[in-house]
Amino acid sequence: KAGVTQTPRYLIKTRGQQVTLSCSPISGHRSVSWYQQTPGQGLQFLFEYFSETQRNKGNFPGRFSGRQFSNSRSEMNVSTLELGDSALYLCASSTDPNSPLHFGNGTRLTVT
Amino acid sequence: GEDVEQSLFLSVREGDSSVINCTYTDSSSTYLYWYKQEPGAGLQLLTYIFSNMDMKQDQRLTVLLNKKDKHLSLRIADTQTGDSAIYFCAETENTGTASKLTFGTGTRLQVTL
């Protein structure tokens, strides 16, 4: 069974631009979560989706948004990029919100 | 808020056992997890333990949970060079969902020959 797939793997953007990251969960998994990993703040929860509904949201500004589609695939969007948004963005999926999370390899975003 | 603490670095010789420790704060956590991260990669789920268990063994991995002290440990038997990585423990927040994890800072395990 294929794991969690995130695209693209690497992304370079300029301050002020926006970016969309994509995540395909493991087949049969309906819950998708997003995390941001930086050297300074470590791993921080962004949001969680289940059955196309956002169930939880972390403490991030409104520039960070996401959605989940009917096939459980998810996207996250960051608008008006700032230098501090440079990070590894990790997507994780689980069969349901009470099951263990399986992570993808992440998208490394660099904002210049 | 929740806070998960880990030591930053551990060095062991190949063939020895490694013990990585973690303390957590949310006594209502349902699950506690151990993840492994190799350079340039995402997080690999190693193992997890339910909060009503004291121990779980899975091949070379042994997880011990002391709920009274809110202490979690991961023991890796016969440590190999391929075990060199950063290890994160994580607890679930009591939000009614197990998907929201709070991670520790990670312990970098270095395996020497």
Coordinates of N, CA and C in Angstrom, one line a residue:
Chain A
K1 N 0.9 -1.2 0.0 CA 0.0 0.0 0.0 C 0.9 1.2 0.0
A2 N 0.6 2.2 -0.9 CA 1.4 3.4 -0.9 C 1.2 4.2 0.3
G3 N 2.3 4.9 0.7 CA 2.2 5.8 1.9 C 1.6 7.1 1.5
V4 N 1.7 8.1 2.5 CA 1.2 9.4 2.3 C 2.1 10.1 1.3
T5 N 1.5 10.7 0.3 CA 2.3 11.4 -0.8 C 2.1 12.9 -0.7
Q6 N 3.2 13.6 -0.7 CA 3.1 15.0 -0.7 C 3.8 15.6 -1.9
T7 N 3.2 16.6 -2.5 CA 3.8 17.3 -3.6 C 3.6 18.8 -3.5
P8 N 4.6 19.6 -4.0 CA 5.9 19.1 -4.4 C 6.8 18.8 -3.2
R9 N 8.0 18.2 -3.4 CA 8.9 18.0 -2.3 C 9.6 19.2 -1.9
Y10 N 9.9 20.1 -2.9 CA 10.6 21.3 -2.6 C 9.9 22.5 -3.3
L11 N 10.0 23.6 -2.7 CA 9.3 24.8 -3.3 C 10.1 26.0 -2.8
I12 N 10.3 26.9 -3.7 CA 11.0 28.2 -3.4 C 10.0 29.3 -3.8
K13 N 9.7 30.2 -2.9 CA 8.7 31.3 -3.2 C 9.3 32.6 -2.7
T14 N 8.8 33.7 -3.1 CA 9.2 35.0 -2.7 C 8.2 35.5 -1.7
R15 N 8.6 36.4 -0.8 CA 7.8 37.0 0.2 C 6.6 37.7 -0.6
G16 N 5.4 37.5 0.0 CA 4.2 38.1 -0.5 C 3.4 37.2 -1.5
Q17 N 4.1 36.2 -2.0 CA 3.4 35.2 -2.9 C 2.5 34.3 -2.0
Q18 N 1.8 33.5 -2.7 CA 1.0 32.4 -2.0 C 1.5 31.1 -2.6
V19 N 1.1 30.0 -1.8 CA 1.6 28.7 -2.2 C 0.5 27.7 -1.8
T20 N 0.4 26.6 -2.6 CA -0.5 25.5 -2.3 C 0.2 24.2 -2.3
L21 N 0.1 23.5 -1.2 CA 0.7 22.2 -1.0 C -0.3 21.1 -1.0
S22 N 0.0 20.0 -1.6 CA -0.9 18.9 -1.8 C -0.5 17.6 -1.0
C23 N -1.6 16.9 -0.6 CA -1.3 15.7 0.2 C -2.3 14.6 -0.3
S24 N -1.8 13.4 -0.6 CA -2.7 12.3 -0.9 C -2.5 11.3 0.3
P25 N -3.6 11.0 1.0 CA -3.4 10.1 2.2 C -3.3 8.6 1.7
I26 N -3.0 7.8 2.7 CA -2.9 6.4 2.4 C -4.4 5.9 2.0
S27 N -4.4 5.0 1.1 CA -5.7 4.6 0.6 C -6.6 4.0 1.8
G28 N -7.8 4.5 1.9 CA -8.7 4.1 3.0 C -8.6 5.0 4.2
H29 N -7.7 5.9 4.2 CA -7.6 6.9 5.4 C -8.4 8.1 5.1
R30 N -9.2 8.5 6.0 CA -10.1 9.6 5.8 C -9.8 10.8 6.6
S31 N -8.8 10.7 7.5 CA -8.4 11.8 8.4 C -7.1 12.3 7.9
V32 N -6.9 13.6 7.7 CA -5.7 14.2 7.3 C -5.3 15.4 8.2
S33 N -4.1 15.4 8.6 CA -3.6 16.5 9.5 C -2.4 17.1 8.9
W34 N -2.1 18.3 9.2 CA -0.9 19.1 8.7 C -0.1 19.6 9.9
Y35 N 1.2 19.5 9.8 CA 2.1 20.0 10.8 C 3.2 20.8 10.1
Q36 N 3.7 21.8 10.8 CA 4.8 22.6 10.4 C 6.0 22.3 11.3
Q37 N 7.2 22.0 10.6 CA 8.4 21.7 11.4 C 9.5 22.8 11.0
T38 N 9.9 23.5 12.1 CA 11.0 24.4 11.9 C 12.1 24.2 13.0
P39 N 13.3 24.6 12.8 CA 14.4 24.4 13.8 C 14.0 25.1 15.1
G40 N 13.4 26.2 15.0 CA 13.2 27.0 16.2 C 11.9 26.6 17.0
Q41 N 10.9 26.3 16.3 CA 9.6 25.9 17.0 C 9.3 24.4 17.0
G42 N 10.1 23.6 16.3 CA 9.8 22.2 16.3 C 8.6 21.9 15.5
L43 N 7.9 20.8 15.9 CA 6.7 20.4 15.2 C 5.5 21.0 15.8
Q44 N 4.7 21.7 15.0 CA 3.5 22.3 15.4 C 2.3 22.0 14.6
F45 N 1.2 21.7 15.2 CA 0.0 21.3 14.6 C -0.7 22.5 13.9
L46 N -1.1 22.3 12.6 CA -1.7 23.3 11.8 C -3.2 23.1 11.8
F47 N -3.7 22.0 11.2 CA -5.1 21.7 11.2 C -5.3 20.2 10.9
E48 N -6.6 19.8 11.1 CA -7.0 18.4 10.9 C -8.3 18.4 10.2
Y49 N -8.4 17.5 9.2 CA -9.7 17.3 8.4 C -10.1 15.9 8.5
F50 N -11.4 15.8 8.6 CA -12.1 14.4 8.5 C -13.4 14.6 7.8
S51 N -13.6 13.8 6.8 CA -14.8 13.8 5.9 C -15.1 15.3 5.5
E52 N -14.0 15.9 4.9 CA -14.1 17.2 4.3 C -14.4 18.3 5.3
T53 N -14.4 18.1 6.6 CA -14.6 19.1 7.6 C -13.4 19.3 8.5
Q54 N -13.1 20.6 8.7 CA -12.0 20.9 9.6 C -12.4 20.7 11.0
R55 N -11.8 19.8 11.7 CA -12.1 19.4 13.1 C -11.3 20.2 14.1
N56 N -10.1 20.5 13.8 CA -9.2 21.2 14.7 C -8.3 22.1 14.0
K57 N -7.9 23.2 14.6 CA -7.0 24.2 14.0 C -6.0 24.6 15.1
G58 N -4.8 24.7 14.7 CA -3.7 25.1 15.6 C -3.6 26.6 15.6
N59 N -2.7 27.1 16.4 CA -2.5 28.5 16.6 C -1.7 29.2 15.5
F60 N -2.2 29.3 14.3 CA -1.6 29.9 13.2 C -2.5 31.0 12.7
P61 N -1.9 32.0 12.0 CA -2.7 33.1 11.5 C -3.6 32.6 10.4
G62 N -4.5 33.5 10.0 CA -5.5 33.2 9.0 C -4.9 33.0 7.6
R63 N -3.7 33.4 7.4 CA -3.0 33.2 6.1 C -2.9 31.7 5.8
F64 N -2.9 30.9 6.8 CA -2.8 29.4 6.7 C -4.2 28.9 6.6
S65 N -4.5 28.2 5.5 CA -5.8 27.6 5.3 C -5.7 26.2 4.7
G66 N -6.7 25.5 4.7 CA -6.7 24.1 4.1 C -8.0 23.7 3.7
R67 N -8.0 22.5 3.0 CA -9.3 21.9 2.7 C -9.1 20.4 2.4
Q68 N -10.2 19.7 2.5 CA -10.1 18.3 2.1 C -11.2 18.0 1.1
F69 N -10.9 17.2 0.2 CA -11.8 16.8 -0.9 C -12.5 15.5 -0.6
S70 N -13.5 15.2 -1.4 CA -14.3 14.0 -1.2 C -13.5 12.7 -1.3
N71 N -12.4 12.7 -2.0 CA -11.6 11.5 -2.1 C -10.5 11.5 -0.9
S72 N -10.7 12.4 0.0 CA -9.8 12.5 1.2 C -8.5 13.2 1.0
R73 N -8.2 13.5 -0.3 CA -7.0 14.3 -0.6 C -7.1 15.7 0.1
S74 N -6.0 16.3 0.4 CA -6.0 17.6 1.1 C -5.0 18.5 0.5
E75 N -5.4 19.8 0.6 CA -4.4 20.8 0.2 C -4.4 21.8 1.4
M76 N -3.2 22.5 1.5 CA -3.1 23.6 2.4 C -2.5 24.8 1.6
N77 N -3.0 26.0 2.0 CA -2.6 27.2 1.3 C -2.0 28.2 2.3
V78 N -0.9 28.8 1.9 CA -0.4 29.9 2.7 C -0.4 31.1 1.8
S79 N -1.1 32.2 2.2 CA -1.1 33.4 1.4 C -0.1 34.4 2.0
T80 N 0.3 35.4 1.2 CA 1.1 36.5 1.7 C 2.3 36.0 2.5
L81 N 3.1 35.2 1.8 CA 4.2 34.5 2.5 C 5.2 35.4 3.1
E82 N 5.7 34.9 4.3 CA 6.7 35.7 5.1 C 7.9 34.8 5.2
L83 N 9.0 35.4 5.5 CA 10.3 34.6 5.6 C 10.1 33.5 6.7
G84 N 9.4 33.8 7.7 CA 9.2 32.9 8.8 C 8.4 31.7 8.4
D85 N 7.8 31.7 7.3 CA 7.0 30.5 6.8 C 7.9 29.4 6.3
S86 N 9.2 29.7 6.1 CA 10.1 28.7 5.6 C 10.1 27.6 6.6
A87 N 9.8 26.4 6.1 CA 9.7 25.2 7.0 C 9.5 24.0 6.2
L88 N 9.5 22.8 6.9 CA 9.0 21.6 6.3 C 7.6 21.4 6.7
Y89 N 6.7 21.2 5.8 CA 5.3 21.0 6.0 C 5.0 19.5 5.8
L90 N 4.5 19.0 6.9 CA 4.2 17.5 6.9 C 2.7 17.3 7.0
C91 N 2.3 16.3 6.1 CA 1.0 15.9 6.1 C 0.9 14.5 6.7
A92 N -0.1 14.2 7.4 CA -0.3 12.9 8.0 C -1.7 12.4 7.8
S93 N -1.9 11.1 7.7 CA -3.2 10.5 7.5 C -3.4 9.4 8.5
S94 N -4.7 9.2 8.8 CA -5.1 8.0 9.7 C -6.5 7.6 9.2
T95 N -6.8 6.4 9.6 CA -8.1 5.8 9.2 C -9.3 6.7 9.7
D96 N -9.1 7.1 10.9 CA -10.1 8.0 11.6 C -9.3 8.8 12.6
P97 N -10.0 9.9 13.1 CA -9.2 10.8 14.1 C -8.7 10.1 15.3
N98 N -9.1 8.9 15.6 CA -8.6 8.2 16.9 C -7.6 7.2 16.6
S99 N -7.1 7.2 15.4 CA -6.1 6.2 15.0 C -4.7 6.8 14.8
P100 N -3.6 6.0 14.9 CA -2.3 6.6 14.8 C -2.1 7.3 13.4
L101 N -1.2 8.3 13.5 CA -0.9 9.1 12.3 C 0.3 8.5 11.5
H102 N 0.1 8.5 10.2 CA 1.2 8.1 9.3 C 1.6 9.3 8.5
F103 N 2.9 9.7 8.5 CA 3.3 10.9 7.9 C 3.9 10.7 6.5
G104 N 3.8 11.7 5.7 CA 4.5 11.8 4.4 C 5.9 12.3 4.6
N105 N 6.7 12.5 3.5 CA 8.0 13.0 3.6 C 8.1 14.5 3.6
G106 N 7.0 15.1 3.4 CA 6.9 16.6 3.6 C 7.2 17.4 2.3
T107 N 6.9 18.6 2.4 CA 7.2 19.6 1.4 C 8.1 20.7 2.1
R108 N 9.3 20.9 1.5 CA 10.2 21.9 2.1 C 10.0 23.2 1.4
L109 N 9.4 24.2 2.1 CA 9.1 25.5 1.5 C 10.2 26.5 2.0
T110 N 10.8 27.1 1.0 CA 11.8 28.2 1.3 C 11.2 29.5 0.8
V111 N 11.1 30.5 1.7 CA 10.6 31.8 1.3 C 11.8 32.8 1.3
T112 N 12.0 33.4 0.1 CA 13.2 34.4 0.0 C 12.7 35.8 -0.1
Chain B
G1 N -0.6 24.9 29.0 CA -0.6 24.0 27.9 C 0.2 22.8 28.0
E2 N 0.2 21.9 27.0 CA 0.9 20.7 27.1 C 2.4 21.0 26.7
D3 N 3.3 20.2 27.4 CA 4.7 20.3 27.1 C 5.3 19.0 27.2
V4 N 6.0 18.6 26.2 CA 6.7 17.3 26.1 C 8.2 17.5 26.1
E5 N 8.9 16.9 27.0 CA 10.3 17.2 27.1 C 11.2 15.9 26.8
Q6 N 12.3 16.1 26.1 CA 13.2 15.1 25.8 C 14.6 15.7 25.9
S7 N 15.6 14.8 26.1 CA 17.0 15.2 26.1 C 17.3 15.4 24.6
L8 N 18.3 16.2 24.3 CA 18.6 16.5 22.9 C 19.5 15.5 22.2
F9 N 20.3 14.8 22.9 CA 21.3 14.0 22.2 C 21.6 12.8 23.0
L10 N 21.9 11.7 22.3 CA 22.3 10.4 22.9 C 23.3 9.7 22.0
S11 N 24.4 9.3 22.5 CA 25.4 8.6 21.7 C 25.6 7.2 22.3
V12 N 25.5 6.2 21.5 CA 25.7 4.8 21.9 C 26.6 4.0 20.9
R13 N 27.2 3.0 21.4 CA 28.0 2.1 20.5 C 27.1 1.1 19.8
E14 N 27.5 0.7 18.6 CA 26.7 -0.3 17.9 C 26.7 -1.6 18.7
G15 N 25.5 -2.1 18.8 CA 25.3 -3.4 19.5 C 24.8 -3.2 20.9
D16 N 25.0 -2.0 21.5 CA 24.5 -1.7 22.8 C 23.0 -1.3 22.7
S17 N 22.4 -1.2 23.9 CA 21.0 -0.8 24.0 C 20.9 0.7 24.1
S18 N 19.9 1.3 23.5 CA 19.7 2.8 23.6 C 18.4 3.0 24.4
V19 N 18.4 4.0 25.3 CA 17.2 4.3 26.0 C 16.9 5.8 25.8
I20 N 15.8 6.1 25.2 CA 15.5 7.5 25.0 C 14.3 7.8 25.9
N21 N 14.4 8.9 26.6 CA 13.4 9.2 27.6 C 12.6 10.5 27.2
C22 N 11.4 10.5 27.8 CA 10.4 11.6 27.5 C 9.5 11.8 28.7
T23 N 9.2 13.0 29.0 CA 8.2 13.4 30.0 C 7.1 14.2 29.4
Y24 N 5.9 13.9 29.8 CA 4.8 14.6 29.2 C 3.9 15.2 30.3
T25 N 2.9 16.0 29.9 CA 2.2 16.7 31.0 C 0.7 16.4 31.0
D26 N 0.2 15.9 29.8 CA -1.3 15.7 29.7 C -1.6 14.3 30.2
S27 N -2.1 14.2 31.5 CA -2.4 12.9 32.0 C -3.6 12.3 31.4
S28 N -4.3 13.0 30.6 CA -5.5 12.4 29.9 C -5.2 11.9 28.5
S29 N -3.9 12.0 28.1 CA -3.5 11.5 26.8 C -4.0 10.1 26.6
T30 N -4.6 9.8 25.4 CA -5.1 8.5 25.1 C -3.9 7.6 24.6
Y31 N -3.1 8.2 23.7 CA -2.0 7.4 23.1 C -0.7 8.2 23.3
L32 N 0.4 7.5 23.4 CA 1.7 8.1 23.4 C 2.5 7.5 22.3
Y33 N 3.2 8.3 21.5 CA 3.8 7.8 20.3 C 5.4 8.0 20.3
W34 N 6.0 7.1 19.5 CA 7.4 7.4 19.2 C 7.5 7.4 17.6
Y35 N 8.1 8.5 17.2 CA 8.4 8.6 15.7 C 9.9 8.7 15.5
K36 N 10.3 8.3 14.3 CA 11.7 8.4 13.9 C 11.8 9.3 12.7
Q37 N 12.8 10.2 12.7 CA 13.0 11.0 11.5 C 14.4 11.0 11.0
E38 N 14.6 10.5 9.8 CA 16.0 10.5 9.2 C 16.1 11.7 8.4
P39 N 17.4 12.1 8.1 CA 17.7 13.4 7.4 C 16.9 13.4 6.1
G40 N 16.2 14.6 5.8 CA 15.5 14.8 4.6 C 14.2 14.0 4.5
A41 N 13.8 13.4 5.5 CA 12.6 12.5 5.4 C 11.5 13.0 6.4
G42 N 10.3 12.4 6.3 CA 9.2 12.7 7.2 C 9.4 11.9 8.5
L43 N 8.3 11.8 9.2 CA 8.3 11.1 10.4 C 7.8 9.6 10.2
Q44 N 8.5 8.7 10.7 CA 8.1 7.3 10.6 C 7.6 6.8 11.9
L45 N 6.3 6.3 11.9 CA 5.7 5.8 13.1 C 6.4 4.5 13.6
L46 N 7.1 4.6 14.7 CA 7.8 3.4 15.2 C 6.9 2.5 16.0
T47 N 6.2 3.1 17.0 CA 5.4 2.4 17.9 C 4.5 3.3 18.7
Y48 N 3.5 2.8 19.3 CA 2.7 3.6 20.2 C 2.1 2.8 21.3
I49 N 1.7 3.4 22.4 CA 1.2 2.7 23.5 C -0.1 3.4 24.0
F50 N -1.0 2.6 24.4 CA -2.3 3.1 25.0 C -2.0 3.5 26.4
S51 N -2.6 4.5 26.9 CA -2.4 5.1 28.2 C -2.7 4.1 29.3
N52 N -3.5 3.0 29.0 CA -3.8 2.1 30.1 C -2.8 0.9 30.1
M53 N -1.7 1.0 29.3 CA -0.7 -0.1 29.3 C 0.6 0.4 30.0
D54 N 1.4 -0.5 30.5 CA 2.6 -0.1 31.1 C 3.8 -0.4 30.2
M55 N 3.7 -1.4 29.3 CA 4.8 -1.8 28.5 C 4.3 -2.3 27.2
K56 N 5.1 -2.1 26.2 CA 4.8 -2.7 24.9 C 6.1 -3.1 24.2
Q57 N 6.1 -4.3 23.7 CA 7.4 -4.7 23.0 C 7.1 -5.1 21.6
D58 N 8.0 -4.6 20.7 CA 7.8 -4.9 19.3 C 9.2 -5.1 18.7
Q59 N 9.6 -6.4 18.6 CA 10.9 -6.7 18.1 C 12.0 -6.1 18.9
R60 N 12.8 -5.2 18.3 CA 13.9 -4.6 19.1 C 13.5 -3.4 20.0
L61 N 12.2 -3.0 19.8 CA 11.7 -1.9 20.5 C 10.9 -2.2 21.8
T62 N 11.2 -1.5 22.9 CA 10.4 -1.7 24.1 C 10.0 -0.3 24.6
V63 N 8.7 -0.1 24.8 CA 8.2 1.1 25.3 C 7.7 0.9 26.7
L64 N 8.2 1.7 27.6 CA 7.7 1.7 29.0 C 7.0 3.0 29.4
L65 N 5.9 2.9 30.0 CA 5.1 4.0 30.4 C 4.9 4.0 31.9
N66 N 5.3 5.1 32.6 CA 5.0 5.3 34.0 C 4.1 6.5 34.1
K67 N 2.8 6.1 34.3 CA 1.8 7.2 34.3 C 1.9 8.1 35.5
K68 N 2.3 7.5 36.6 CA 2.4 8.3 37.9 C 3.4 9.5 37.7
D69 N 4.5 9.1 37.0 CA 5.6 10.2 36.8 C 5.4 10.8 35.5
K70 N 4.5 10.4 34.6 CA 4.3 10.9 33.3 C 5.6 10.8 32.5
H71 N 6.1 9.6 32.6 CA 7.4 9.3 31.9 C 7.3 8.2 30.9
L72 N 7.8 8.4 29.7 CA 7.8 7.4 28.7 C 9.2 7.2 28.2
S73 N 9.5 5.9 27.9 CA 10.8 5.6 27.4 C 10.8 4.7 26.2
L74 N 11.8 4.8 25.4 CA 11.9 3.9 24.2 C 13.3 3.2 24.3
R75 N 13.3 1.9 24.4 CA 14.5 1.1 24.4 C 14.7 0.4 23.1
I76 N 15.9 0.6 22.5 CA 16.2 0.0 21.3 C 17.3 -1.0 21.6
A77 N 17.0 -2.3 21.4 CA 18.0 -3.3 21.7 C 18.9 -3.5 20.5
D78 N 20.2 -3.9 20.8 CA 21.1 -4.2 19.7 C 21.1 -3.0 18.7
T79 N 21.4 -1.8 19.1 CA 21.4 -0.6 18.3 C 22.3 -0.8 17.1
Q80 N 21.8 -0.4 15.9 CA 22.6 -0.5 14.7 C 22.8 0.9 14.1
T81 N 23.7 1.1 13.2 CA 24.0 2.4 12.6 C 22.8 2.9 11.9
G82 N 22.0 2.1 11.4 CA 20.7 2.5 10.7 C 19.7 3.1 11.7
D83 N 20.0 2.9 12.9 CA 19.1 3.6 13.9 C 19.4 5.0 14.2
S84 N 20.5 5.5 13.7 CA 20.9 6.9 13.8 C 19.8 7.8 13.2
A85 N 19.2 8.6 14.0 CA 18.1 9.5 13.5 C 17.7 10.4 14.7
I86 N 16.7 11.1 14.5 CA 16.1 11.9 15.6 C 14.8 11.2 15.9
Y87 N 14.6 11.0 17.2 CA 13.4 10.3 17.8 C 12.5 11.3 18.5
F88 N 11.3 11.3 18.1 CA 10.3 12.2 18.8 C 9.3 11.4 19.5
C89 N 9.0 11.8 20.8 CA 7.8 11.3 21.4 C 6.7 12.3 21.3
A90 N 5.5 11.8 21.3 CA 4.3 12.7 21.1 C 3.2 12.2 22.0
E91 N 2.4 13.2 22.5 CA 1.2 12.8 23.2 C 0.0 13.4 22.5
T92 N -1.2 12.8 22.7 CA -2.4 13.3 22.1 C -3.0 14.3 23.1
E93 N -3.5 15.4 22.5 CA -4.3 16.3 23.4 C -5.7 15.8 23.6
N94 N -6.3 16.1 24.7 CA -7.6 15.6 25.1 C -8.7 16.5 24.4
T95 N -8.8 16.4 23.1 CA -9.7 17.2 22.4 C -10.8 16.3 21.8
G96 N -10.8 15.0 22.1 CA -11.8 14.1 21.6 C -11.3 13.5 20.3
T97 N -10.1 13.9 19.9 CA -9.5 13.3 18.7 C -8.0 12.9 19.0
A98 N -7.6 11.8 18.5 CA -6.2 11.4 18.7 C -5.3 12.0 17.6
S99 N -5.8 12.8 16.7 CA -5.0 13.2 15.6 C -4.1 14.5 16.0
K100 N -4.5 15.2 17.0 CA -3.7 16.4 17.4 C -2.6 16.0 18.3
L101 N -1.4 16.0 17.8 CA -0.3 15.6 18.6 C 0.5 16.7 19.1
T102 N 1.1 16.6 20.3 CA 2.1 17.5 20.8 C 3.4 16.8 20.8
F103 N 4.4 17.3 20.1 CA 5.7 16.6 20.0 C 6.7 17.2 21.0
G104 N 7.6 16.3 21.4 CA 8.8 16.7 22.1 C 9.8 17.4 21.1
T105 N 10.9 17.8 21.6 CA 11.9 18.5 20.8 C 12.7 17.6 20.0
G106 N 12.6 16.3 20.3 CA 13.4 15.3 19.6 C 14.7 15.0 20.2
T107 N 15.1 13.7 20.2 CA 16.4 13.3 20.7 C 17.2 12.7 19.5
R108 N 18.4 13.3 19.3 CA 19.2 12.9 18.2 C 20.1 11.7 18.7
L109 N 19.9 10.5 18.1 CA 20.6 9.3 18.5 C 21.8 9.1 17.5
Q110 N 23.0 9.1 18.0 CA 24.2 8.8 17.2 C 24.7 7.5 17.6
V111 N 24.9 6.6 16.6 CA 25.4 5.3 16.8 C 26.8 5.2 16.3
T112 N 27.7 4.9 17.2 CA 29.2 4.8 16.8 C 29.6 3.4 16.7
L113 N 30.7 3.2 15.9 CA 31.2 1.9 15.6 C 32.1 1.4 16.8

